[in-house]
CSV table of C-alpha atoms in Angstrom, one decimal:
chain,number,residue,atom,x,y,z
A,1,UNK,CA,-26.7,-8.5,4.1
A,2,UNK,CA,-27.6,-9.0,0.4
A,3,UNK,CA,-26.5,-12.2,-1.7
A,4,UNK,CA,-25.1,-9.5,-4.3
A,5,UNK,CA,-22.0,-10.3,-5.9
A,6,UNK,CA,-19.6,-7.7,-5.9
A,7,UNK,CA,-18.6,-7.2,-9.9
A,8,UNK,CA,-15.9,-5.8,-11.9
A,9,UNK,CA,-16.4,-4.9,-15.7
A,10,UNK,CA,-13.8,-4.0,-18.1
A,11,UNK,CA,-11.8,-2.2,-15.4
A,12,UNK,CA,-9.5,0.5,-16.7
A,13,UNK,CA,-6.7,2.4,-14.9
A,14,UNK,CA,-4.2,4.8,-16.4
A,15,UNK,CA,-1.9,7.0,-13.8
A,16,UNK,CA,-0.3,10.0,-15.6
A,17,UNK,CA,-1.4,12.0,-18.7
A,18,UNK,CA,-1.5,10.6,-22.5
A,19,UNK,CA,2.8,11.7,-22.7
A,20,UNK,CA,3.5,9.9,-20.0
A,21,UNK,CA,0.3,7.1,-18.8
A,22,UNK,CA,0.9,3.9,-17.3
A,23,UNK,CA,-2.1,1.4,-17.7
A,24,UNK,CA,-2.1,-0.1,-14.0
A,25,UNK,CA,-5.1,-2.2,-15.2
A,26,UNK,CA,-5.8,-3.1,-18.9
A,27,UNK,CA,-9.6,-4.4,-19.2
A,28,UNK,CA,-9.9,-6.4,-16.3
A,29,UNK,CA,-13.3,-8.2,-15.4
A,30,UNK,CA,-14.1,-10.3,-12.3
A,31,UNK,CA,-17.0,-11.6,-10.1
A,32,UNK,CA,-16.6,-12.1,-6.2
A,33,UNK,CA,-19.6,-14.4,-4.8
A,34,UNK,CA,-21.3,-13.7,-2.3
A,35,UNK,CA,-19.3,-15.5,1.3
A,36,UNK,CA,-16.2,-15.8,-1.7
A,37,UNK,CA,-12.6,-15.8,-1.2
A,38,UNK,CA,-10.2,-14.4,-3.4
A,39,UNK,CA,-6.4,-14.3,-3.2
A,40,UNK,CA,-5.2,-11.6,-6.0
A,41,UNK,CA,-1.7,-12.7,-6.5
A,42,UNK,CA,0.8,-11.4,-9.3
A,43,UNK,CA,4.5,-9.2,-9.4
A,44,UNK,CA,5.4,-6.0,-8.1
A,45,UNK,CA,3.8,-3.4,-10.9
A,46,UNK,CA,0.9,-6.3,-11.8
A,47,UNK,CA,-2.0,-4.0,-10.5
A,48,UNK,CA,-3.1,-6.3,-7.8
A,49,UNK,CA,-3.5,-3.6,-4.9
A,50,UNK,CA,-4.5,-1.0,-7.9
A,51,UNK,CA,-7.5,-3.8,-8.9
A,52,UNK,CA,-8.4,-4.3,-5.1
A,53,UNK,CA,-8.7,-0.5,-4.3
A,54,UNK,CA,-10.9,0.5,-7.1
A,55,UNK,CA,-12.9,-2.5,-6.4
A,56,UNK,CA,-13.5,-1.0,-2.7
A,57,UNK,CA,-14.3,2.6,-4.6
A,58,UNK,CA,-11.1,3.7,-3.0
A,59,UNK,CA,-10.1,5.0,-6.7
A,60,UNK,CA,-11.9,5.6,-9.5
A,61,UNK,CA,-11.0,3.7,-12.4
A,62,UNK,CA,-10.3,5.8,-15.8
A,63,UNK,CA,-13.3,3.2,-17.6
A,64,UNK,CA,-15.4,0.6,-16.9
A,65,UNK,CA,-17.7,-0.1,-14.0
A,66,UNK,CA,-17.5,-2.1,-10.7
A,67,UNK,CA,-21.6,-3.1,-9.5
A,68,UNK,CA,-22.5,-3.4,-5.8
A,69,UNK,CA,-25.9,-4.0,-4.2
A,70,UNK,CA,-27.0,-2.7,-7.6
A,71,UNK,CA,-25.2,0.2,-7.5
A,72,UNK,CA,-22.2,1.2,-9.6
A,73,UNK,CA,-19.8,2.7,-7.5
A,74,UNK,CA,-18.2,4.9,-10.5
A,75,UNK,CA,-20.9,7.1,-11.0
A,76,UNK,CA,-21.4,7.6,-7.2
A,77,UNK,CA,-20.1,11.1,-5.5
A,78,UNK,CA,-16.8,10.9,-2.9
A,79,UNK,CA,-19.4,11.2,0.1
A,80,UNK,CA,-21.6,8.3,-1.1
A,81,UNK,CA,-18.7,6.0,-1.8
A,82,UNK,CA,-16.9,7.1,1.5
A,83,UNK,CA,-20.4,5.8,3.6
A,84,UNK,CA,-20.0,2.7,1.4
A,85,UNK,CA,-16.7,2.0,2.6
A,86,UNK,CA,-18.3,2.3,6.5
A,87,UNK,CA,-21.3,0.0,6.0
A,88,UNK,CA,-20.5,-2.2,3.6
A,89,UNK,CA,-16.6,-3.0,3.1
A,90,UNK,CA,-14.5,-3.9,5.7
A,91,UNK,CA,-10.4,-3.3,5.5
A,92,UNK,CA,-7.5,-5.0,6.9
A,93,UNK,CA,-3.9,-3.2,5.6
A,94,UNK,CA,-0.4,-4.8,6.1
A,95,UNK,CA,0.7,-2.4,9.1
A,96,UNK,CA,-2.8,-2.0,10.5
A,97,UNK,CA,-3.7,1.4,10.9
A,98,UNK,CA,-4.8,1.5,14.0
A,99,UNK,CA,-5.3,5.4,15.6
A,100,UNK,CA,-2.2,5.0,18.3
A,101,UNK,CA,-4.1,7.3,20.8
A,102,UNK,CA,-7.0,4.9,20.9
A,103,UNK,CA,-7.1,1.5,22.6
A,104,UNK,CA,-8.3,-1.4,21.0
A,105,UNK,CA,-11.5,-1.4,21.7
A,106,UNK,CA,-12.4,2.1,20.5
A,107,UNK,CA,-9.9,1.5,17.4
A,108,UNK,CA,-12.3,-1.6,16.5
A,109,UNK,CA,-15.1,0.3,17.2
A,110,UNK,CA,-14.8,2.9,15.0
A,111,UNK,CA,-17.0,2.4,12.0
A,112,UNK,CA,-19.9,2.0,14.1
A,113,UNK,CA,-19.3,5.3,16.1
A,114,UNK,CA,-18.8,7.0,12.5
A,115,UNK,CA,-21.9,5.6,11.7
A,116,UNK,CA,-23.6,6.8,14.8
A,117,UNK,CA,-24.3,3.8,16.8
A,118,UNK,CA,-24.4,4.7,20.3
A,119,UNK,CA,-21.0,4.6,21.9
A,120,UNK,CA,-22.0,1.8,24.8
A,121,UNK,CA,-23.3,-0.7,21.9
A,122,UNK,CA,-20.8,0.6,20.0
A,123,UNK,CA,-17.7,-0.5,22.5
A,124,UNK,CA,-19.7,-3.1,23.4
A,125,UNK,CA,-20.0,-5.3,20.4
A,126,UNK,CA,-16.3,-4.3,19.7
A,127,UNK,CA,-15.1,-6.0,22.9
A,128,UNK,CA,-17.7,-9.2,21.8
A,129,UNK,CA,-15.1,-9.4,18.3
A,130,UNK,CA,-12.2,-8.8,20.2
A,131,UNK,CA,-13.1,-11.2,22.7
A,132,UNK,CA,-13.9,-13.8,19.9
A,133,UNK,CA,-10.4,-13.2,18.6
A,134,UNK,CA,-8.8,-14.1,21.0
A,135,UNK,CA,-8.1,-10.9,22.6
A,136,UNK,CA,-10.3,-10.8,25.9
A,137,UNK,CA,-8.5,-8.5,28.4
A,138,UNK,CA,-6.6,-6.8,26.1
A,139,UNK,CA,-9.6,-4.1,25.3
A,140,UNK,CA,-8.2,-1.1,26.7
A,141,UNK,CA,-4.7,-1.9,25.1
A,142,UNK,CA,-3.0,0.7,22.8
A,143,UNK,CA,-1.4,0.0,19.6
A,144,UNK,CA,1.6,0.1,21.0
A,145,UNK,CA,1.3,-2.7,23.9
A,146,UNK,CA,0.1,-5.0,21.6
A,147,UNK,CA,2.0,-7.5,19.1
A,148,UNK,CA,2.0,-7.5,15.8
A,149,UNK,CA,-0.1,-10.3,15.4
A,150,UNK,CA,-2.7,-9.0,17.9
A,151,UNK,CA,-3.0,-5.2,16.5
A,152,UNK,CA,-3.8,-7.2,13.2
A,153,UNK,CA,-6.3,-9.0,15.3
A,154,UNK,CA,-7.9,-5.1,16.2
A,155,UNK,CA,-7.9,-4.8,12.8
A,156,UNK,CA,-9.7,-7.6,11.6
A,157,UNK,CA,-12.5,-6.7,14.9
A,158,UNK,CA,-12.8,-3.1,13.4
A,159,UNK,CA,-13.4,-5.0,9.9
A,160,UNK,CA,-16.0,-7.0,11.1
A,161,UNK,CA,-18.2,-5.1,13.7
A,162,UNK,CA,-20.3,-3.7,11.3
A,163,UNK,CA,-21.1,-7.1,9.2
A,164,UNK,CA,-19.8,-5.9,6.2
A,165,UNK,CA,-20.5,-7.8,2.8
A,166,UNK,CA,-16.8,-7.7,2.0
A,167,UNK,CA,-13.6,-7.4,3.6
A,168,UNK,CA,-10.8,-6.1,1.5
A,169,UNK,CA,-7.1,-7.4,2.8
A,170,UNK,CA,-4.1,-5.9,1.6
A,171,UNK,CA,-0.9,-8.0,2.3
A,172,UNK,CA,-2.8,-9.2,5.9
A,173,UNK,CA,0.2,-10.9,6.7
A,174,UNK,CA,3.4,-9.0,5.0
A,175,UNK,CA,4.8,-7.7,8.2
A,176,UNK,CA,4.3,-10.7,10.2
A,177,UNK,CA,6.7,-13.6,10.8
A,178,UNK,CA,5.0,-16.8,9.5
A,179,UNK,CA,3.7,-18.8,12.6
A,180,UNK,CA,1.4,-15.4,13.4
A,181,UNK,CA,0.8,-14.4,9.6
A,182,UNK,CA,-1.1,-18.2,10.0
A,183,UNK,CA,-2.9,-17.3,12.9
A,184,UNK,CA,-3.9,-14.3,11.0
A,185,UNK,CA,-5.4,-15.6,8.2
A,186,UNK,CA,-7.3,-18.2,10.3
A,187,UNK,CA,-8.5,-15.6,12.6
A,188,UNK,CA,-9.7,-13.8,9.3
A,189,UNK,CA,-11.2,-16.4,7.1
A,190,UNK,CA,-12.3,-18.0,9.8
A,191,UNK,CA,-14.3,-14.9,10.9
A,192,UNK,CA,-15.3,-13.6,7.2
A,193,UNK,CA,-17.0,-16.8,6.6
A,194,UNK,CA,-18.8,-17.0,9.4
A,195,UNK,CA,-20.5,-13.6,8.8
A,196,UNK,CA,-21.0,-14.8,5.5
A,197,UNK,CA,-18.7,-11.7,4.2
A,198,UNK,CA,-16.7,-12.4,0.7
A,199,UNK,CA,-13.1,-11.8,1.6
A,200,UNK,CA,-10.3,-10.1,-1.1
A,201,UNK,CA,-7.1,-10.5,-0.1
A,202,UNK,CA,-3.8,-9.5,-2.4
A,203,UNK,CA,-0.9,-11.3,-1.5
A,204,UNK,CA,2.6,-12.5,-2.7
A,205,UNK,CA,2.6,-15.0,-0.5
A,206,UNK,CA,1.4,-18.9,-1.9
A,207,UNK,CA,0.7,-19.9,1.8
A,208,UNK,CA,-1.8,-17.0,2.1
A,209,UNK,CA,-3.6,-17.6,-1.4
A,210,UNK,CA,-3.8,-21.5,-0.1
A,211,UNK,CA,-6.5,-19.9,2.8
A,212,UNK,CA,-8.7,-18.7,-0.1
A,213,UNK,CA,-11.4,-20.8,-2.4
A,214,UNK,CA,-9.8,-18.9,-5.5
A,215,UNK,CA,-6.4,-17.5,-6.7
A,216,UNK,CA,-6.7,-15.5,-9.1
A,217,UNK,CA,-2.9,-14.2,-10.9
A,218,UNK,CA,-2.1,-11.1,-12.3
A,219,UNK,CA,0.6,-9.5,-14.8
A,220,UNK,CA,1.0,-6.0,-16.4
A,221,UNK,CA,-3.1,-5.0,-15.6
A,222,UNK,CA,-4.3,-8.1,-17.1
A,223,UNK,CA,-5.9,-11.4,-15.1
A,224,UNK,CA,-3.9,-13.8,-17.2
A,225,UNK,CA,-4.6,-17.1,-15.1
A,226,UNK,CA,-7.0,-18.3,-12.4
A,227,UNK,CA,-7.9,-21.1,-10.2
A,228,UNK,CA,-10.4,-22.7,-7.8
A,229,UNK,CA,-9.5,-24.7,-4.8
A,230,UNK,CA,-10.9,-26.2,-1.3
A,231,UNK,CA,-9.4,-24.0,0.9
A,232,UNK,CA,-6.8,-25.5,2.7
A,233,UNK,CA,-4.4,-24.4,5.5
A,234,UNK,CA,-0.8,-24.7,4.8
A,235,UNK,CA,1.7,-25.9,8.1
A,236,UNK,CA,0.9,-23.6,10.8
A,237,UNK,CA,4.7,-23.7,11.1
A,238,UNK,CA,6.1,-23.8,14.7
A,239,UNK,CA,3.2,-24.5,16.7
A,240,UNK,CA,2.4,-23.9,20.5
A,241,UNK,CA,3.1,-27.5,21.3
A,242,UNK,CA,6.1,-28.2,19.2
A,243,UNK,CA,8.0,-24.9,21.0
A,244,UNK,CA,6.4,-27.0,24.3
A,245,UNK,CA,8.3,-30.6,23.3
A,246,UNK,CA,11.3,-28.3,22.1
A,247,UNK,CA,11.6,-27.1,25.8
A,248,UNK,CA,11.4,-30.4,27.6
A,249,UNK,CA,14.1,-32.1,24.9
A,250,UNK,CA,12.1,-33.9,23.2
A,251,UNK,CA,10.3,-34.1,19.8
A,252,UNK,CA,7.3,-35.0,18.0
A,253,UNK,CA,4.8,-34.3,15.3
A,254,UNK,CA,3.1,-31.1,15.2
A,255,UNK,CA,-0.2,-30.5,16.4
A,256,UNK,CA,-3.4,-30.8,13.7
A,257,UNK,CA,-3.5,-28.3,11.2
A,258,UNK,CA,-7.5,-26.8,11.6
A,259,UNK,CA,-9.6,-26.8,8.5
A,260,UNK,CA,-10.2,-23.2,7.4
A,261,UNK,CA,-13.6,-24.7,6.7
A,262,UNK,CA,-14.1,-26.2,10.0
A,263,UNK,CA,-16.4,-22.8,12.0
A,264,UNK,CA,-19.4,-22.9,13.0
A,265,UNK,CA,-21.6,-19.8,12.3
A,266,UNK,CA,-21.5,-16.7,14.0
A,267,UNK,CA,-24.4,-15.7,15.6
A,268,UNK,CA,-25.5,-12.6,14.3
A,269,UNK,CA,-23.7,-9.5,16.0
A,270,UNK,CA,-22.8,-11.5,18.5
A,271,UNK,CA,-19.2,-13.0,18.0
A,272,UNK,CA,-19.0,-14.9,21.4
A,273,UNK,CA,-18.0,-18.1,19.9
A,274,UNK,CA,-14.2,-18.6,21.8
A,275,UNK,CA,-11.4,-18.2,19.4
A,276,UNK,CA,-8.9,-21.1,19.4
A,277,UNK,CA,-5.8,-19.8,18.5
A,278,UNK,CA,-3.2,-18.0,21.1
A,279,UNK,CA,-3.4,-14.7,20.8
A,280,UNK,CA,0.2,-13.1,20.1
């Protein structure tokens, strides 16, 4: 893993031709540091997923550059920047997109077998993540037998098994209800940071941004505002032991909200640290 930042300069993106263009992103620039988080937040139409998918070299942007490892992914070729996107970005999308047919651990296993690692490491250091997430005995699971909240879990594994230098999120938690859209984003900054991966997340949602060190706002292409913050975790919400008093009749204060800060390192391709949260 390199201690490169991932860099954006004067980003440009027009959709359409000169009749009819739409500038999606007007001269944007921006730095991600190394083991960063960023929360990309802004109004339908602001060019916050536009901004994180040229970033990834998912599009090309009609001018200016965006530098990683060295490298400027623009003037790359399709092929190049699609082996980028295996070894060194990792994704997370708001529904998933897990392969239905495969079961979890083969789903989060995936960009090592596309990068040829044999198929028994392969599985193997899948099951580790999955495992570490909360999801032991649940390998062989298909998309469709698992909650929301744990096929976002698969796809957080499949982000992470092959130590990526960023992870790219894109609305993590927007089709989750809000008790398991937390244990998302712990399960993924948690993780992130202890790889030492900078994390990108776009978001409408406050409570997400509040996971991330910055927040960065956007409105018609332009970064018109920005701000740094200790990460903090908002109210987990209804928690396992409040539904537990709520059963037996009685009440009392929720349990402890965890740092987002609070993890210890992972060691390296070995994620067999247990994961606290309840898997859902």
């Amino acid at each position: 893993m390199t201690s490169a930042p991932l860099e954006a300069r004067g980003l440009v993106k027009t959709y359409g031709d000169q009749g009819v263009a739409t500038r999606a992103l007007a001269v944007v620039d921006l730095v991600v540091a190394p083991g960063e988080s960023v929360a990309i937040m802004g109004p339908s139409g602001s060019g916050k997923t536009t901004l994180l998918h040229v970033l990834a070299g998912v599009l090309a942007p009609t001018s200016g550059s965006v530098l990683w490892r060295g490298q400027d992914l623009t003037t790359l070729p399709d092929r190049a920047r699609t082996q980028l996107r295996r070894s060194d970005f990792g994704f997370v999308f708001q529904a998933g997109q897990l392969l239905p047919e495969l079961p979890a651990d083969e789903n989060a296993a995936l960009p090592l077998l596309l990068a040829g690692t044999p198929r028994p490491t392969a599985i193997d250091t899948s099951r580790r993540w999955l495992a570490h997430l909360g999801l032991a005995g649940m390998e062989r699971r298909r998309p469709g037998e698992l909650s929301g909240g744990q096929a976002q879990r698969v796809a957080i594994a499949r982000a992470l098994v092959g130590r990526p230098g960023v992870v790219f999120a894109d609305e993590p938690t927007g089709a989750l209800d809000r008790h398991t859209g937390w244990e998302v984003m712990q399960a993924l900054t948690t993780a992130t940071r202890a790889q030492g991966a900078s994390l990108v997340v776009v978001t409408h949602d406050e409570e997400v941004a509040h996971w991330c060190s910055r927040t960065v706002h956007m409105r018609d292409g332009l970064i018109v505002a920005e701000a740094h913050a200790q990460p903090v975790a908002p109210a987990a919400g209804v928690t396992a032991a409040g539904a537990t008093a709520s059963a037996a009749g009685t009440t009392g204060p929720a349990s402890p909200t965890p740092s987002p800060t609070a993890s210890q390192p992972l060691p390296v391709a070995l994620p067999t640290a247990p994961w606290s949260g309840a898997a859902r």
